[in-house]
Amino acid sequence: RLVLLDIAAEAVQRELEAFRPEVVFHQAAQASVPVSLQRPGHDARVNIIGTIRLLEMCLAAGVRKVIYASSAAVYGTPCYLPIDENHPVYPLSPYGISKLAAEMYLSVFRKHWGLDFTVLRYANVYGPRQDALGEGGVVAVFADRIRRCEQLTVFGDGEQTRDFIHVHDVARANLAAFSSAGGQVLNVSTGRATSVNQLVTMFKRLTRRVPSVTFAAARPGDIRHSYLDNSKARSELNWAPQYDLETGLAQTLRAIGLLTGDKH
Ligand SMILES: NC(=O)c1ccc[n+]([C@@H]2O[C@H](COP(=O)([O-])OP(=O)(O)OC[C@H]3O[C@@H](n4cnc5c(N)ncnc54)[C@H](O)[C@@H]3O)[C@@H](O)[C@H]2O)c1
């Protein structure tokens, strides 16, 4: 049953009390770094106050555990790679701060009121049905542009790297956390770095199209290299990513009709 409500609305309480969930998967967020820089108050209202209200309502409804979608944005500029969960946290944006603040509230709610949690810090998530508009991830944006026969814009020299994790692997990590890793903070990632240029090459190979690529100025504040150690999630959740990037991209492209056949 789908009920569309603001995360902080009183009506959420009624829904929770009627449904009595054992576990809540908390994915709702103001999820854009640029929007958080334009509207930090809005970001904090949704991500911090919204999370606090949700936790209060979960307690009242007897929820056992909250599984929280956090982000690599909490780490800020990497001091070392791959980033593990012991890496210092120093967020560079209001979004990173709000995700970290929500993590800290989860910890306090567990300590004082016994509401269990698992925090999952996602790397760069991609997959079918990702929104290419607004702040869509680079995979969704490139796929959409190729579909429209438009040129691709790469910010900087394209040698910056990210850790691209398929949404199905993220969903499986959430399900695994249902009954394990209480009170834990875990990276959900592939542990592999892929440059934007490598991504463009994969797109060309898979789609057999040669989109024109332009290079624009690097975006201020963009992190040069980022990939996350996932060994803790592997052991705590008995989980491992199943998609390599090429397979995941092929499946994502097939979903929007950019690839036919079952070759990939
Ligand atoms: N996509 C990524 O690469 C990535 C990486 C790290 C963490 N995350 C986290 O994963 C979660 C999902 O992100 P996404 O990429 O699917 O973003 P998204 O923007 O597509 O999804 C966020 C959802 O939250 C909902 N939402 C926004 N404000 C709300 C409010 N006030 N009340 C109720 N719902 C509200 C939106 O309607 C949307 O459905 C977020 O918590 C995000 O911070 C995403």
mmCIF file of C-alpha atoms and ligand atoms in Angstrom:
data_model
loop_
_atom_site.group_PDB
_atom_site.id
_atom_site.type_symbol
_atom_site.label_atom_id
_atom_site.label_comp_id
_atom_site.label_asym_id
_atom_site.label_seq_id
_atom_site.Cartn_x
_atom_site.Cartn_y
_atom_site.Cartn_z
ATOM 1 C CA ARG A 1 0.000 0.000 0.000
ATOM 2 C CA LEU A 2 1.436 3.331 -1.022
ATOM 3 C CA VAL A 3 0.609 6.368 1.107
ATOM 4 C CA LEU A 4 2.184 9.664 0.068
ATOM 5 C CA LEU A 5 2.917 11.801 3.113
ATOM 6 C CA ASP A 6 5.471 14.300 4.294
ATOM 7 C CA ILE A 7 7.907 12.451 6.518
ATOM 8 C CA ALA A 8 7.159 14.752 9.445
ATOM 9 C CA ALA A 9 3.348 14.791 9.070
ATOM 10 C CA GLU A 10 1.184 13.737 12.006
ATOM 11 C CA ALA A 11 -0.620 11.367 9.675
ATOM 12 C CA VAL A 12 2.551 9.234 9.512
ATOM 13 C CA GLN A 13 1.915 8.338 13.143
ATOM 14 C CA ARG A 14 -1.597 7.081 12.332
ATOM 15 C CA GLU A 15 -0.250 5.003 9.449
ATOM 16 C CA LEU A 16 2.487 3.491 11.600
ATOM 17 C CA GLU A 17 0.049 2.677 14.383
ATOM 18 C CA ALA A 18 -2.378 1.058 11.967
ATOM 19 C CA PHE A 19 0.320 -0.949 10.189
ATOM 20 C CA ARG A 20 2.565 -1.701 13.223
ATOM 21 C CA PRO A 21 5.737 -2.370 11.209
ATOM 22 C CA GLU A 22 8.527 -4.265 12.920
ATOM 23 C CA VAL A 23 11.211 -2.501 10.865
ATOM 24 C CA VAL A 24 11.202 0.843 9.009
ATOM 25 C CA PHE A 25 13.458 1.423 5.986
ATOM 26 C CA HIS A 26 14.073 5.157 6.028
ATOM 27 C CA GLN A 27 15.008 6.288 2.491
ATOM 28 C CA ALA A 28 13.147 9.614 2.276
ATOM 29 C CA ALA A 29 15.356 12.657 1.973
ATOM 30 C CA GLN A 30 16.174 15.927 0.385
ATOM 31 C CA ALA A 31 18.880 14.030 -1.534
ATOM 32 C CA SER A 32 20.600 16.745 -3.565
ATOM 33 C CA VAL A 33 23.911 18.330 -2.552
ATOM 34 C CA PRO A 34 23.376 21.487 -4.717
ATOM 35 C CA VAL A 35 19.844 21.985 -3.328
ATOM 36 C CA SER A 36 21.249 21.657 0.188
ATOM 37 C CA LEU A 37 23.706 24.461 -0.628
ATOM 38 C CA GLN A 38 20.896 26.647 -2.004
ATOM 39 C CA ARG A 39 18.398 25.826 0.750
ATOM 40 C CA PRO A 40 20.207 24.564 3.855
ATOM 41 C CA GLY A 41 17.181 25.232 6.060
ATOM 42 C CA HIS A 42 14.937 23.107 3.852
ATOM 43 C CA ASP A 43 17.564 20.361 3.784
ATOM 44 C CA ALA A 44 17.776 20.343 7.585
ATOM 45 C CA ARG A 45 13.983 20.385 7.967
ATOM 46 C CA VAL A 46 13.525 17.302 5.788
ATOM 47 C CA ASN A 47 16.653 15.342 6.699
ATOM 48 C CA ILE A 48 17.206 16.216 10.357
ATOM 49 C CA ILE A 49 13.832 17.316 11.761
ATOM 50 C CA GLY A 50 12.042 14.847 9.480
ATOM 51 C CA THR A 51 14.211 12.010 10.770
ATOM 52 C CA ILE A 52 13.758 13.015 14.425
ATOM 53 C CA ARG A 53 9.972 13.140 13.974
ATOM 54 C CA LEU A 54 10.020 9.758 12.235
ATOM 55 C CA LEU A 55 12.067 8.230 15.070
ATOM 56 C CA GLU A 56 9.660 9.621 17.671
ATOM 57 C CA MET A 57 6.738 8.143 15.748
ATOM 58 C CA CYS A 58 8.546 4.808 15.357
ATOM 59 C CA LEU A 59 9.083 4.618 19.117
ATOM 60 C CA ALA A 60 5.415 5.380 19.761
ATOM 61 C CA ALA A 61 4.351 2.680 17.290
ATOM 62 C CA GLY A 62 6.593 -0.013 18.818
ATOM 63 C CA VAL A 63 8.969 -0.278 15.839
ATOM 64 C CA ARG A 64 11.938 -2.542 16.635
ATOM 65 C CA LYS A 65 14.463 -1.143 14.192
ATOM 66 C CA VAL A 66 15.125 1.631 11.655
ATOM 67 C CA ILE A 67 17.403 1.009 8.671
ATOM 68 C CA TYR A 68 18.752 4.336 7.498
ATOM 69 C CA ALA A 69 19.965 5.386 4.042
ATOM 70 C CA SER A 70 23.035 7.477 4.766
ATOM 71 C CA SER A 71 25.719 8.606 2.377
ATOM 72 C CA ALA A 72 29.432 8.728 1.607
ATOM 73 C CA ALA A 73 28.882 12.516 1.778
ATOM 74 C CA VAL A 74 29.381 12.280 5.563
ATOM 75 C CA TYR A 75 33.120 11.615 5.046
ATOM 76 C CA GLY A 76 34.037 14.774 3.121
ATOM 77 C CA THR A 77 37.415 14.866 1.402
ATOM 78 C CA PRO A 78 39.080 11.453 1.782
ATOM 79 C CA CYS A 79 42.202 11.308 3.974
ATOM 80 C CA TYR A 80 42.907 7.817 2.611
ATOM 81 C CA LEU A 81 41.379 5.328 0.183
ATOM 82 C CA PRO A 82 39.386 3.191 0.226
ATOM 83 C CA ILE A 83 37.312 4.964 2.838
ATOM 84 C CA ASP A 84 36.340 2.641 5.669
ATOM 85 C CA GLU A 85 33.848 3.328 8.459
ATOM 86 C CA ASN A 86 36.629 4.524 10.802
ATOM 87 C CA HIS A 87 37.528 7.322 8.404
ATOM 88 C CA PRO A 88 36.999 10.780 9.992
ATOM 89 C CA VAL A 89 33.683 12.430 9.182
ATOM 90 C CA TYR A 90 33.878 16.002 7.968
ATOM 91 C CA PRO A 91 30.966 16.725 5.629
ATOM 92 C CA LEU A 92 31.475 19.462 3.033
ATOM 93 C CA SER A 93 27.815 20.307 2.396
ATOM 94 C CA PRO A 94 24.615 20.864 4.377
ATOM 95 C CA TYR A 95 23.421 17.559 2.870
ATOM 96 C CA GLY A 96 26.418 15.693 4.336
ATOM 97 C CA ILE A 97 25.845 17.384 7.688
ATOM 98 C CA SER A 98 22.147 16.506 7.734
ATOM 99 C CA LYS A 99 22.813 12.841 6.878
ATOM 100 C CA LEU A 100 25.435 12.668 9.640
ATOM 101 C CA ALA A 101 23.174 14.417 12.153
ATOM 102 C CA ALA A 102 20.432 11.870 11.439
ATOM 103 C CA GLU A 103 22.941 9.056 12.053
ATOM 104 C CA MET A 104 23.805 10.600 15.422
ATOM 105 C CA TYR A 105 20.142 10.882 16.408
ATOM 106 C CA LEU A 106 19.711 7.198 15.561
ATOM 107 C CA SER A 107 22.555 6.369 17.912
ATOM 108 C CA VAL A 108 21.006 8.426 20.735
ATOM 109 C CA PHE A 109 17.550 6.918 20.205
ATOM 110 C CA ARG A 110 19.088 3.440 20.463
ATOM 111 C CA LYS A 111 21.070 4.278 23.568
ATOM 112 C CA HIS A 112 18.284 6.033 25.474
ATOM 113 C CA TRP A 113 15.096 4.446 24.194
ATOM 114 C CA GLY A 114 16.184 1.100 22.729
ATOM 115 C CA LEU A 115 15.145 1.771 19.130
ATOM 116 C CA ASP A 116 17.623 -0.331 17.140
ATOM 117 C CA PHE A 117 19.193 0.861 13.866
ATOM 118 C CA THR A 118 21.564 0.015 11.061
ATOM 119 C CA VAL A 119 23.121 2.904 9.141
ATOM 120 C CA LEU A 120 23.980 2.129 5.522
ATOM 121 C CA ARG A 121 26.313 4.675 3.939
ATOM 122 C CA TYR A 122 25.681 4.356 0.217
ATOM 123 C CA ALA A 123 28.295 5.119 -2.412
ATOM 124 C CA ASN A 124 27.010 6.399 -5.818
ATOM 125 C CA VAL A 125 23.815 4.500 -6.514
ATOM 126 C CA TYR A 126 22.665 3.848 -10.096
ATOM 127 C CA GLY A 127 20.140 1.610 -11.831
ATOM 128 C CA PRO A 128 16.876 1.482 -13.755
ATOM 129 C CA ARG A 129 14.297 4.224 -13.170
ATOM 130 C CA GLN A 130 16.780 6.631 -11.601
ATOM 131 C CA ASP A 131 15.637 10.196 -12.192
ATOM 132 C CA ALA A 132 17.760 11.863 -14.903
ATOM 133 C CA LEU A 133 16.232 15.257 -14.226
ATOM 134 C CA GLY A 134 17.377 17.711 -11.618
ATOM 135 C CA GLU A 135 20.112 16.087 -9.596
ATOM 136 C CA GLY A 136 20.115 12.679 -11.261
ATOM 137 C CA GLY A 137 23.322 10.678 -10.902
ATOM 138 C CA VAL A 138 25.838 10.699 -13.750
ATOM 139 C CA VAL A 139 24.750 7.276 -15.044
ATOM 140 C CA ALA A 140 21.106 8.342 -15.353
ATOM 141 C CA VAL A 141 22.072 11.681 -16.918
ATOM 142 C CA PHE A 142 24.436 10.117 -19.497
ATOM 143 C CA ALA A 143 21.957 7.356 -20.382
ATOM 144 C CA ASP A 144 19.193 9.903 -20.914
ATOM 145 C CA ARG A 145 21.435 12.137 -23.052
ATOM 146 C CA ILE A 146 22.555 9.255 -25.257
ATOM 147 C CA ARG A 147 18.931 8.233 -25.707
ATOM 148 C CA ARG A 148 18.144 11.780 -26.868
ATOM 149 C CA CYS A 149 21.268 11.869 -29.095
ATOM 150 C CA GLU A 150 22.598 14.775 -27.051
ATOM 151 C CA GLN A 151 26.195 15.437 -26.139
ATOM 152 C CA LEU A 152 27.667 14.407 -22.801
ATOM 153 C CA THR A 153 29.212 17.019 -20.528
ATOM 154 C CA VAL A 154 32.088 15.911 -18.336
ATOM 155 C CA PHE A 155 33.107 18.269 -15.533
ATOM 156 C CA GLY A 156 36.876 18.548 -15.197
ATOM 157 C CA ASP A 157 39.186 16.135 -17.001
ATOM 158 C CA GLY A 158 37.002 13.066 -16.422
ATOM 159 C CA GLU A 159 39.704 11.287 -14.433
ATOM 160 C CA GLN A 160 37.796 11.791 -11.176
ATOM 161 C CA THR A 161 36.602 8.455 -9.798
ATOM 162 C CA ARG A 162 33.484 7.238 -8.041
ATOM 163 C CA ASP A 163 32.213 3.964 -6.604
ATOM 164 C CA PHE A 164 29.063 2.990 -8.550
ATOM 165 C CA ILE A 165 26.787 0.537 -6.754
ATOM 166 C CA HIS A 166 23.709 -0.987 -8.406
ATOM 167 C CA VAL A 167 20.372 -0.210 -6.747
ATOM 168 C CA HIS A 168 19.517 -3.939 -6.505
ATOM 169 C CA ASP A 169 22.664 -4.496 -4.440
ATOM 170 C CA VAL A 170 21.658 -1.558 -2.222
ATOM 171 C CA ALA A 171 18.170 -3.052 -1.786
ATOM 172 C CA ARG A 172 19.690 -6.434 -0.873
ATOM 173 C CA ALA A 173 21.901 -4.771 1.757
ATOM 174 C CA ASN A 174 18.783 -3.134 3.249
ATOM 175 C CA LEU A 175 16.981 -6.473 3.435
ATOM 176 C CA ALA A 176 20.022 -8.155 4.988
ATOM 177 C CA ALA A 177 20.037 -5.470 7.698
ATOM 178 C CA PHE A 178 16.496 -6.496 8.703
ATOM 179 C CA SER A 179 17.880 -9.121 11.068
ATOM 180 C CA SER A 180 21.543 -8.249 11.517
ATOM 181 C CA ALA A 181 24.069 -5.471 12.185
ATOM 182 C CA GLY A 182 22.102 -3.762 14.989
ATOM 183 C CA GLY A 183 23.785 -0.520 16.077
ATOM 184 C CA GLN A 184 26.260 -0.703 13.176
ATOM 185 C CA VAL A 185 27.365 1.801 10.543
ATOM 186 C CA LEU A 186 28.247 0.133 7.237
ATOM 187 C CA ASN A 187 29.455 1.273 3.824
ATOM 188 C CA VAL A 188 27.354 -0.080 0.952
ATOM 189 C CA SER A 189 29.662 0.063 -2.036
ATOM 190 C CA THR A 190 31.596 -2.008 -4.537
ATOM 191 C CA GLY A 191 35.042 -1.019 -3.241
ATOM 192 C CA ARG A 192 36.045 -0.185 -6.834
ATOM 193 C CA ALA A 193 36.900 3.169 -8.351
ATOM 194 C CA THR A 194 35.699 4.007 -11.875
ATOM 195 C CA SER A 195 36.573 7.237 -13.626
ATOM 196 C CA VAL A 196 33.987 9.255 -15.517
ATOM 197 C CA ASN A 197 36.075 8.704 -18.678
ATOM 198 C CA GLN A 198 35.914 4.922 -18.132
ATOM 199 C CA LEU A 199 32.163 5.271 -17.694
ATOM 200 C CA VAL A 200 31.883 7.104 -21.031
ATOM 201 C CA THR A 201 33.907 4.330 -22.724
ATOM 202 C CA MET A 202 31.564 1.679 -21.290
ATOM 203 C CA PHE A 203 28.529 3.615 -22.526
ATOM 204 C CA LYS A 204 30.021 3.799 -26.016
ATOM 205 C CA ARG A 205 30.841 0.089 -26.081
ATOM 206 C CA LEU A 206 27.425 -0.995 -24.801
ATOM 207 C CA THR A 207 25.258 1.323 -26.886
ATOM 208 C CA ARG A 208 27.491 1.247 -29.991
ATOM 209 C CA ARG A 209 26.864 4.966 -30.211
ATOM 210 C CA VAL A 210 29.571 7.576 -30.191
ATOM 211 C CA PRO A 211 28.145 10.568 -28.337
ATOM 212 C CA SER A 212 30.123 13.779 -28.545
ATOM 213 C CA VAL A 213 31.727 14.605 -25.235
ATOM 214 C CA THR A 214 32.549 18.109 -24.059
ATOM 215 C CA PHE A 215 34.681 18.919 -21.059
ATOM 216 C CA ALA A 216 33.501 21.761 -18.814
ATOM 217 C CA ALA A 217 35.187 23.380 -15.820
ATOM 218 C CA ALA A 218 35.424 21.139 -12.775
ATOM 219 C CA ARG A 219 32.667 21.846 -10.279
ATOM 220 C CA PRO A 220 33.972 23.602 -7.188
ATOM 221 C CA GLY A 221 33.949 21.299 -4.177
ATOM 222 C CA ASP A 222 33.794 18.087 -6.237
ATOM 223 C CA ILE A 223 35.870 15.345 -4.633
ATOM 224 C CA ARG A 224 38.614 13.989 -6.915
ATOM 225 C CA HIS A 225 38.624 10.317 -5.923
ATOM 226 C CA SER A 226 36.189 8.353 -3.826
ATOM 227 C CA TYR A 227 35.619 4.683 -3.204
ATOM 228 C CA LEU A 228 34.501 2.884 -0.094
ATOM 229 C CA ASP A 229 35.732 -0.245 1.640
ATOM 230 C CA ASN A 230 32.784 -2.655 1.929
ATOM 231 C CA SER A 231 34.419 -5.414 4.001
ATOM 232 C CA LYS A 232 32.403 -4.570 7.126
ATOM 233 C CA ALA A 233 29.083 -4.873 5.243
ATOM 234 C CA ARG A 234 30.307 -8.151 3.729
ATOM 235 C CA SER A 235 30.949 -9.668 7.138
ATOM 236 C CA GLU A 236 28.126 -8.047 9.181
ATOM 237 C CA LEU A 237 25.383 -8.533 6.601
ATOM 238 C CA ASN A 238 26.730 -11.636 4.882
ATOM 239 C CA TRP A 239 26.255 -9.534 1.741
ATOM 240 C CA ALA A 240 28.293 -8.843 -1.359
ATOM 241 C CA PRO A 241 27.508 -6.765 -4.437
ATOM 242 C CA GLN A 242 26.418 -8.968 -7.311
ATOM 243 C CA TYR A 243 26.593 -6.503 -10.193
ATOM 244 C CA ASP A 244 29.819 -5.535 -11.875
ATOM 245 C CA LEU A 245 29.471 -2.097 -13.461
ATOM 246 C CA GLU A 246 29.299 -3.276 -17.064
ATOM 247 C CA THR A 247 26.459 -5.751 -16.316
ATOM 248 C CA GLY A 248 24.609 -3.174 -14.230
ATOM 249 C CA LEU A 249 24.965 -0.519 -16.931
ATOM 250 C CA ALA A 250 23.738 -2.925 -19.601
ATOM 251 C CA GLN A 251 20.674 -3.722 -17.500
ATOM 252 C CA THR A 252 20.046 -0.006 -16.862
ATOM 253 C CA LEU A 253 20.351 0.812 -20.565
ATOM 254 C CA ARG A 254 18.084 -2.071 -21.556
ATOM 255 C CA ALA A 255 15.406 -0.683 -19.227
ATOM 256 C CA ILE A 256 15.238 2.526 -21.283
ATOM 257 C CA GLY A 257 15.400 0.727 -24.630
ATOM 258 C CA LEU A 258 19.001 1.664 -25.419
ATOM 259 C CA LEU A 259 20.108 -1.937 -25.633
ATOM 260 C CA THR A 260 18.347 -4.890 -27.118
ATOM 261 C CA GLY A 261 18.965 -8.609 -26.870
ATOM 262 C CA ASP A 262 20.390 -10.589 -24.001
ATOM 263 C CA LYS A 263 23.998 -10.400 -24.971
ATOM 264 C CA HIS A 264 24.879 -8.485 -21.789
HETATM 265 N N1 LIG B 1 21.349 8.117 -5.119
HETATM 266 C C1 LIG B 1 22.502 8.056 -4.481
HETATM 267 O O1 LIG B 1 23.576 7.924 -5.102
HETATM 268 C C2 LIG B 1 22.549 8.105 -2.965
HETATM 269 C C3 LIG B 1 23.800 8.052 -2.355
HETATM 270 C C4 LIG B 1 23.861 8.099 -0.969
HETATM 271 C C5 LIG B 1 22.698 8.164 -0.219
HETATM 272 N N2 LIG B 1 21.499 8.248 -0.835
HETATM 273 C C6 LIG B 1 20.301 8.315 0.007
HETATM 274 O O2 LIG B 1 19.381 7.343 -0.457
HETATM 275 C C7 LIG B 1 18.032 7.793 -0.228
HETATM 276 C C8 LIG B 1 17.268 7.744 -1.535
HETATM 277 O O3 LIG B 1 17.909 8.641 -2.450
HETATM 278 P P1 LIG B 1 17.533 8.730 -3.993
HETATM 279 O O4 LIG B 1 18.797 8.863 -4.741
HETATM 280 O O5 LIG B 1 16.547 7.663 -4.327
HETATM 281 O O6 LIG B 1 16.881 10.180 -3.997
HETATM 282 P P2 LIG B 1 15.459 10.639 -4.534
HETATM 283 O O7 LIG B 1 15.413 12.130 -4.408
HETATM 284 O O8 LIG B 1 15.170 9.997 -5.834
HETATM 285 O O9 LIG B 1 14.518 9.968 -3.450
HETATM 286 C C9 LIG B 1 14.223 10.575 -2.234
HETATM 287 C C10 LIG B 1 12.750 10.347 -1.923
HETATM 288 O O10 LIG B 1 12.431 11.048 -0.717
HETATM 289 C C11 LIG B 1 11.176 11.661 -0.919
HETATM 290 N N3 LIG B 1 11.054 12.838 -0.042
HETATM 291 C C12 LIG B 1 11.698 14.036 -0.169
HETATM 292 N N4 LIG B 1 11.270 14.875 0.790
HETATM 293 C C13 LIG B 1 10.334 14.211 1.524
HETATM 294 C C14 LIG B 1 9.535 14.537 2.652
HETATM 295 N N5 LIG B 1 9.594 15.758 3.231
HETATM 296 N N6 LIG B 1 8.675 13.606 3.137
HETATM 297 C C15 LIG B 1 8.590 12.388 2.554
HETATM 298 N N7 LIG B 1 9.336 12.007 1.487
HETATM 299 C C16 LIG B 1 10.201 12.912 0.990
HETATM 300 C C17 LIG B 1 11.141 12.058 -2.390
HETATM 301 O O11 LIG B 1 9.807 12.213 -2.805
HETATM 302 C C18 LIG B 1 11.822 10.861 -3.033
HETATM 303 O O12 LIG B 1 10.884 9.855 -3.324
HETATM 304 C C19 LIG B 1 18.165 9.206 0.347
HETATM 305 O O13 LIG B 1 18.054 9.107 1.744
HETATM 306 C C20 LIG B 1 19.570 9.635 -0.054
HETATM 307 O O14 LIG B 1 20.093 10.588 0.844
HETATM 308 C C21 LIG B 1 21.394 8.211 -2.189
#
